[in-house]
Amino acid sequence: MNSASAPGATQPSSELESGTRATSKGRILAWASWDWGSAAFNAVMTTFVFTVYLTSNAFGGEDRASAVLGGALAVAGLAIALLAPVTGQRSDAGGRRKLWLGVNTAAVAILTALCFFVFPQPEFLLLGVTLIALGNVFFEFAGVNYNAMLAQISTPRNIGKVSGFGWGAGYLGGIVALLIVLQLFVQPRFDWFGASTQDSLNIRLVAVFSALWFFIFALPVLFAVPELPRAAQARRLGFLASYGLLVRRIKAIYATSPHTIYFLLASAVFRDGLAAVFTFGGIIAAGTFGFELSQVIFFAIFGNVVAAVGAVIGGFLDDRIGPKRVIIGSLAGLLVAGTAILVLGNGDYVFLGMAWAGSTTFWVFGLFLCLFVGPAQSSSRAYLARLAPHGESGELFGLYATTGRAVSFLAPALFTLSIAAATPFVAQGEAQRWGILGIMVVLLAGLLVLLPVKSPDKAPIAVVPAT
């Protein structure tokens, strides 16, 4: 067992080891249901449908709308980075982890539903981006408490499998939600009032659907998983005083379990690369490999299925060989697949007498990328949950969110820089593919920073001061 002891420590063991020795399948299913439902906000609202609507010509032109949306999301990211650790800390100490998961989830659902009132006119752009930005803030706050619950509904023997199951549920939930949205609203199969495009009614109803989808599937975890007990020695702190405690705890973590901090830094880097795989995957498919929109959506569906399968398989491996090995193997697989796409490009080849088209290159190696993304994400969550001191998971996952936000510029910046650097040396239309190199640099950097970090079973649990 990882343990340590010191005067004033909250508990010398991890929250995972201090918890139950058995788990309930019902609680695990209820917990994963939140991941399933949250995909409506991630996939539908912020990735494929509503933000595309917000950046259309109806709101004053793509360039202006995209700039406004980007600025609002940047402000939201700053708010998350500054507030996430303290919100997690306060929910831990007050025994209100489930309460704040419910409050923040409800806030996301309400903000999403209010997007119904964003009519396709330039004067509604500010309302739309504000709602989406605020939704992102509360979604991250909810995610901090949701991730912290992982130690409550799993054991040291199955935490990897449970985390992988949750990630898989999220991927599959996104597919189902997108298919429903496409069939009922975007490309309706039958005529009904929700199919009306007047004042973009169909797209505005997507927001209502997404809010209901998230809220309904978030309910099970709020009923099935018990509330976190209030810390016995906890005392109420003012909001600003919470930052003083946070600083003291970060110092204590570094002093007593430095590899926890090292992992936070390493994961921040490679998680930015993982996010970029999905962020720029569709762009590369269309721009470099000539995929039509329907083909991009088709690939996205298959990619999410493969990612879900990868997350589940990675979860089983996590419990057997450890999260660090799963993450290293996944990052290595991503680098191999990315190199193949970069080198082969959209060219046509002949292997063993068989034709190999550029689209085949993207389908094969693009799906390999998706296969390895899921396990890396899932095992990162399980890795950190194993190192969380008793009763401190929320605060630690808040730091997880903060460090991720702090370096979230890396992959987009290197993607853009790589394209700019390649443009003078390649034919027109060939530079975009070199953006893959920028993403691979981030993944490689994350891998190299991770290598010297100890596995959770070899790192001591941090000793942190009580409130």
XYZ file of C-alpha atoms in Angstrom:
467
model
C 0.000 0.000 0.000
C 1.152 3.527 -0.717
C 1.204 5.423 2.518
C 2.901 8.158 4.455
C 2.346 9.952 7.693
C 3.000 13.379 9.122
C 1.502 15.691 11.731
C -1.513 17.538 10.419
C -2.025 15.209 7.468
C -5.582 14.559 6.400
C -5.059 10.805 5.835
C -1.880 8.937 4.942
C -3.594 6.711 2.384
C -5.178 7.222 -0.993
C -8.902 7.730 -1.316
C -9.037 4.606 -3.478
C -7.359 2.390 -0.845
C -9.460 3.890 1.948
C -12.688 3.118 0.159
C -14.800 0.015 -0.224
C -13.234 -3.312 -1.161
C -16.175 -4.209 -3.395
C -18.104 -2.364 -6.042
C -21.687 -2.386 -7.215
C -22.391 -2.863 -10.914
C -25.396 -0.626 -10.491
C -23.276 2.249 -9.182
C -20.752 1.796 -11.973
C -23.517 1.881 -14.596
C -25.058 4.946 -12.945
C -21.679 6.694 -12.865
C -20.942 5.863 -16.529
C -24.417 7.114 -17.482
C -23.178 10.658 -16.762
C -20.374 10.157 -19.299
C -22.912 8.866 -21.816
C -25.167 11.889 -21.333
C -22.362 14.473 -21.269
C -21.524 13.600 -24.876
C -24.537 15.665 -25.943
C -22.764 18.792 -24.748
C -19.318 17.787 -26.028
C -20.156 16.255 -29.390
C -23.388 18.008 -30.333
C -23.141 21.480 -28.811
C -19.422 22.311 -28.835
C -18.032 20.219 -31.707
C -20.273 19.196 -34.574
C -23.567 21.123 -34.550
C -24.224 24.220 -32.445
C -20.842 25.926 -32.666
C -20.914 25.309 -36.426
C -24.284 27.101 -36.431
C -22.853 29.974 -34.355
C -19.962 30.505 -36.778
C -22.165 30.565 -39.880
C -22.829 33.597 -42.062
C -26.126 34.187 -40.253
C -24.185 35.692 -37.343
C -22.191 38.241 -39.305
C -19.691 36.088 -41.192
C -17.577 33.063 -40.333
C -14.412 35.036 -39.567
C -16.012 37.467 -37.122
C -18.199 34.837 -35.438
C -15.292 32.410 -35.095
C -13.119 35.117 -33.537
C -15.834 36.039 -31.015
C -16.424 32.387 -30.142
C -12.698 31.765 -29.771
C -12.336 34.750 -27.470
C -15.244 33.657 -25.288
C -13.849 30.124 -24.989
C -10.437 31.537 -24.102
C -11.969 33.524 -21.235
C -13.840 30.396 -20.147
C -10.596 28.426 -20.176
C -8.928 31.020 -17.965
C -11.823 30.878 -15.506
C -11.578 27.081 -15.380
C -7.828 27.176 -14.807
C -8.207 29.632 -11.919
C -11.272 28.165 -10.235
C -11.305 24.387 -10.810
C -8.888 23.327 -8.015
C -10.613 25.460 -5.387
C -14.112 24.290 -6.351
C -12.897 20.694 -6.074
C -11.230 21.402 -2.734
C -14.343 22.954 -1.238
C -16.642 20.141 -2.385
C -14.196 17.586 -0.892
C -13.977 19.288 2.493
C -17.677 19.996 2.785
C -18.797 16.488 1.864
C -20.693 17.947 -1.091
C -19.095 16.228 -4.080
C -22.366 14.786 -5.368
C -24.271 17.973 -4.565
C -21.927 20.100 -6.671
C -21.888 17.522 -9.453
C -25.676 17.899 -9.566
C -25.631 21.700 -9.333
C -23.033 22.117 -12.089
C -24.703 19.527 -14.309
C -28.044 21.318 -13.924
C -26.339 24.611 -14.780
C -24.940 23.105 -17.995
C -28.364 21.720 -18.917
C -30.084 25.069 -18.307
C -27.462 27.041 -20.254
C -27.716 24.525 -23.103
C -31.509 24.783 -23.197
C -31.303 28.598 -23.267
C -29.428 28.287 -26.574
C -32.904 27.748 -28.070
C -33.281 31.534 -27.915
C -30.194 32.165 -30.068
C -31.875 33.192 -33.308
C -29.861 33.318 -36.563
C -29.165 37.048 -36.431
C -25.899 38.915 -35.713
C -27.314 40.549 -32.586
C -27.747 37.096 -30.989
C -24.096 36.083 -31.473
C -22.966 37.436 -28.106
C -25.765 35.586 -26.320
C -24.850 32.347 -28.086
C -21.127 32.422 -27.371
C -21.742 33.512 -23.763
C -24.034 30.550 -23.150
C -21.565 28.115 -24.731
C -18.615 29.594 -22.813
C -20.459 29.471 -19.471
C -21.585 25.945 -20.305
C -17.943 24.946 -20.754
C -17.020 26.419 -17.363
C -19.755 24.581 -15.467
C -19.130 21.415 -17.478
C -15.495 21.371 -16.359
C -16.540 22.014 -12.737
C -18.956 19.084 -12.971
C -16.217 16.969 -14.538
C -13.900 17.618 -11.603
C -16.420 16.116 -9.172
C -17.405 13.357 -11.581
C -13.799 12.214 -12.070
C -13.219 12.388 -8.317
C -16.100 9.922 -7.835
C -14.075 7.256 -9.650
C -12.353 6.327 -6.375
C -15.761 5.978 -4.692
C -17.221 3.434 -7.111
C -14.117 1.346 -7.876
C -11.413 -0.625 -6.076
C -7.645 -0.976 -6.623
C -8.414 -4.180 -8.551
C -10.835 -2.721 -11.105
C -10.287 1.036 -11.273
C -8.749 0.865 -14.765
C -11.635 -1.180 -16.110
C -14.214 1.146 -14.546
C -12.505 4.255 -15.919
C -12.271 2.680 -19.380
C -15.934 1.707 -19.258
C -16.854 5.325 -18.491
C -14.804 6.686 -21.378
C -16.284 4.065 -23.701
C -19.795 5.030 -22.633
C -18.997 8.661 -23.425
C -17.812 7.849 -26.946
C -20.830 5.647 -27.691
C -23.227 8.171 -26.176
C -21.854 10.800 -28.529
C -22.510 8.558 -31.516
C -26.101 7.838 -30.503
C -26.827 11.499 -29.740
C -25.344 12.619 -33.084
C -27.314 10.024 -35.025
C -30.565 11.133 -33.361
C -29.780 14.776 -34.060
C -28.974 14.036 -37.706
C -32.104 11.932 -38.238
C -34.554 14.229 -36.420
C -33.207 17.744 -36.883
C -30.304 18.226 -39.302
C -31.321 15.801 -42.065
C -34.818 14.736 -40.884
C -36.188 11.448 -42.164
C -39.800 12.603 -41.862
C -41.691 15.871 -41.779
C -42.441 17.250 -38.318
C -42.308 20.680 -36.662
C -38.757 20.068 -35.431
C -37.599 19.746 -39.034
C -38.521 23.350 -39.848
C -35.560 25.473 -40.877
C -37.437 28.768 -40.445
C -35.397 30.885 -38.031
C -33.179 27.771 -37.709
C -35.824 26.178 -35.500
C -34.381 22.710 -36.118
C -30.922 23.706 -34.882
C -32.297 25.611 -31.900
C -34.315 22.529 -30.937
C -31.066 20.568 -30.987
C -30.082 22.622 -27.943
C -33.254 21.584 -26.115
C -32.660 17.950 -27.054
C -29.047 18.119 -25.833
C -30.083 19.673 -22.516
C -32.680 16.969 -21.877
C -30.310 14.187 -22.985
C -27.578 15.331 -20.594
C -29.902 15.992 -17.665
C -31.786 12.681 -17.921
C -28.668 10.518 -18.202
C -26.969 12.467 -15.387
C -29.703 11.613 -12.886
C -28.709 7.988 -12.095
C -25.343 8.891 -10.557
C -27.028 11.443 -8.284
C -29.298 8.740 -6.855
C -26.997 5.705 -6.884
C -23.666 7.014 -5.548
C -23.608 8.152 -1.897
C -22.424 11.598 -0.902
C -18.832 12.013 0.217
C -18.621 12.181 4.047
C -17.661 15.570 5.399
C -14.050 15.671 6.571
C -14.003 15.319 10.372
C -11.442 18.091 10.878
C -12.679 20.330 8.109
C -13.460 23.937 8.913
C -15.093 26.525 6.740
C -12.693 28.664 4.741
C -13.365 31.866 2.888
C -13.022 31.677 -0.862
C -9.711 33.561 -0.959
C -8.401 31.558 2.012
C -9.011 28.436 -0.053
C -6.265 29.579 -2.433
C -3.823 29.855 0.455
C -4.638 26.280 1.436
C -4.301 25.204 -2.192
C -0.790 26.651 -2.407
C 0.221 24.939 0.839
C -1.142 21.646 -0.416
C 0.650 21.885 -3.755
C 3.900 22.492 -1.863
C 3.133 19.533 0.386
C 2.355 17.279 -2.564
C 5.635 18.220 -4.207
C 7.540 17.624 -0.971
C 5.981 14.266 -0.079
C 4.935 12.874 -3.487
C 6.748 14.794 -6.248
C 5.793 12.242 -8.893
C 2.168 13.288 -8.483
C 3.174 16.760 -9.686
C 5.368 15.278 -12.415
C 2.435 13.258 -13.694
C 0.152 16.307 -13.701
C 2.697 18.135 -15.882
C 3.339 15.193 -18.227
C -0.349 14.430 -18.658
C -1.129 18.076 -19.371
C 1.201 17.923 -22.376
C 0.115 14.619 -23.883
C -3.593 15.266 -23.153
C -3.322 18.402 -25.284
C -1.998 16.210 -28.093
C -4.836 13.724 -27.582
C -7.417 16.508 -27.801
C -5.800 17.751 -31.010
C -6.239 14.351 -32.674
C -10.014 14.825 -32.576
C -9.964 18.597 -32.998
C -7.961 18.538 -36.233
C -8.804 15.037 -37.465
C -11.868 16.140 -39.423
C -10.037 19.176 -40.783
C -7.207 17.004 -42.135
C -9.667 14.451 -43.528
C -11.424 17.156 -45.541
C -8.487 19.391 -46.455
C -5.716 16.854 -47.125
C -7.585 13.696 -48.077
C -10.578 15.295 -49.823
C -13.333 13.818 -47.658
C -16.826 15.260 -48.159
C -18.799 16.344 -45.092
C -20.827 13.125 -45.135
C -17.594 11.113 -45.245
C -16.164 13.096 -42.341
C -19.277 12.365 -40.243
C -19.139 8.710 -41.294
C -15.503 8.529 -40.220
C -16.306 10.317 -36.956
C -18.906 7.665 -36.124
C -16.503 4.811 -36.837
C -13.712 6.642 -35.018
C -15.804 7.006 -31.871
C -16.732 3.318 -31.949
C -13.061 2.355 -32.258
C -12.099 4.804 -29.499
C -14.751 3.290 -27.217
C -13.441 -0.218 -27.878
C -9.893 0.979 -27.238
C -10.903 2.605 -23.942
C -12.552 -0.599 -22.700
C -9.602 -2.796 -23.737
C -7.190 -0.291 -22.236
C -9.148 -0.409 -18.976
C -8.692 -4.178 -18.701
C -4.973 -3.826 -19.423
C -4.694 -0.973 -16.923
C -5.677 -3.255 -14.043
C -3.202 -5.915 -15.168
C -0.068 -4.079 -16.271
C -0.619 -0.629 -14.750
C -1.735 2.728 -16.177
C 1.751 3.990 -17.016
C 2.435 1.128 -19.418
C -0.967 1.583 -21.044
C -0.342 5.304 -21.549
C 3.187 4.735 -22.920
C 1.945 2.031 -25.303
C -0.913 4.250 -26.446
C 1.333 7.260 -27.080
C 3.771 5.050 -29.019
C 0.882 3.715 -31.111
C -0.319 7.260 -31.798
C 3.154 8.294 -32.952
C 3.416 5.308 -35.319
C -0.029 5.909 -36.821
C 0.583 9.656 -37.138
C 3.922 9.060 -38.847
C 2.238 6.779 -41.385
C -0.359 9.428 -42.255
C 2.314 12.129 -42.499
C 4.666 10.085 -44.708
C 2.096 8.438 -46.983
C -0.178 11.454 -47.357
C -2.868 11.360 -50.003
C -0.725 9.489 -52.506
C -1.646 6.289 -54.313
C 0.595 3.259 -53.821
C 0.801 -0.397 -54.741
C 1.569 -2.919 -51.996
C 1.980 -6.597 -52.924
C 0.171 -5.969 -56.183
C -2.772 -4.268 -54.456
C -3.767 -0.629 -54.936
C -3.601 1.592 -51.853
C -5.374 4.944 -52.168
C -4.880 8.031 -50.031
C -8.347 7.610 -48.544
C -7.352 4.107 -47.432
C -4.334 5.570 -45.660
C -6.542 7.885 -43.630
C -9.171 5.250 -42.879
C -6.654 2.665 -41.686
C -4.234 4.826 -39.738
C -6.853 7.351 -38.684
C -8.790 4.578 -36.965
C -5.534 3.400 -35.369
C -5.184 6.900 -33.914
C -8.697 6.664 -32.479
C -7.936 3.215 -31.048
C -5.073 4.563 -28.933
C -6.675 7.840 -27.811
C -9.266 6.171 -25.574
C -6.836 4.099 -23.461
C -4.508 7.064 -22.923
C -7.369 9.248 -21.678
C -8.903 6.545 -19.506
C -5.636 5.448 -17.874
C -4.665 9.064 -17.162
C -7.788 9.447 -15.052
C -7.202 6.114 -13.314
C -3.520 6.967 -12.742
C -4.354 10.160 -10.885
C -7.194 8.585 -8.887
C -4.702 6.072 -7.492
C -2.517 8.918 -6.184
C -5.255 11.077 -4.649
C -4.931 11.438 -0.853
C -7.988 10.407 1.121
C -10.755 12.971 0.655
C -8.730 15.084 -1.782
C -9.711 13.661 -5.189
C -11.774 16.708 -6.138
C -8.936 19.129 -5.471
C -6.448 16.924 -7.337
C -8.719 16.581 -10.360
C -9.182 20.341 -10.220
C -5.407 20.651 -10.607
C -5.688 18.100 -13.427
C -8.101 20.445 -15.223
C -5.941 23.495 -14.490
C -2.691 22.026 -15.803
C -4.497 20.835 -18.908
C -5.861 24.301 -19.578
C -2.479 25.895 -18.918
C -0.862 24.162 -21.909
C -3.911 23.880 -24.172
C -2.300 26.267 -26.648
C 0.571 23.865 -27.482
C -0.955 21.534 -30.051
C -2.978 24.213 -31.909
C 0.067 26.511 -32.010
C 2.444 23.804 -33.278
C -0.171 22.570 -35.749
C -0.403 26.068 -37.223
C 3.360 26.672 -37.053
C 4.126 23.396 -38.853
C 1.767 24.281 -41.682
C 3.281 27.764 -41.996
C 6.816 26.337 -42.022
C 5.958 23.762 -44.695
C 4.040 26.104 -47.021
C 7.063 27.548 -48.903
C 8.515 24.087 -49.553
C 5.551 21.990 -50.706
C 2.985 22.151 -53.486
C -0.239 24.070 -52.947
C -2.682 22.049 -50.858
C 0.078 19.869 -49.376
C 1.042 21.997 -46.363
C -1.922 21.130 -44.143
C -0.817 17.538 -43.725
C 2.412 18.761 -42.095
C 0.295 20.071 -39.258
C 0.281 16.443 -38.107
C 3.953 16.912 -37.275
C 3.082 19.609 -34.732
C 0.616 17.274 -32.985
C 3.193 14.480 -32.950
C 5.778 16.757 -31.357
C 3.361 17.430 -28.490
C 2.609 13.708 -28.056
C 6.317 12.869 -28.119
C 7.084 15.594 -25.582
C 4.395 14.238 -23.276
C 5.784 10.719 -23.646
C 9.334 11.820 -22.837
C 8.211 13.773 -19.770
C 6.170 10.770 -18.601
C 8.958 8.173 -18.897
C 10.801 9.085 -15.645
C 7.559 9.443 -13.676
C 6.988 6.577 -11.256
C 3.996 4.285 -11.601
C 1.285 4.887 -8.975
C 2.176 1.689 -7.113
C 5.765 2.943 -6.677
C 4.958 6.551 -5.725
C 4.025 7.552 -2.170
C 0.656 9.119 -1.474
C 1.062 12.809 -0.721
C 0.718 14.104 2.812
C -1.333 17.285 2.744
C -2.225 19.755 5.510
C -5.767 19.724 6.844
C -8.017 22.754 6.348
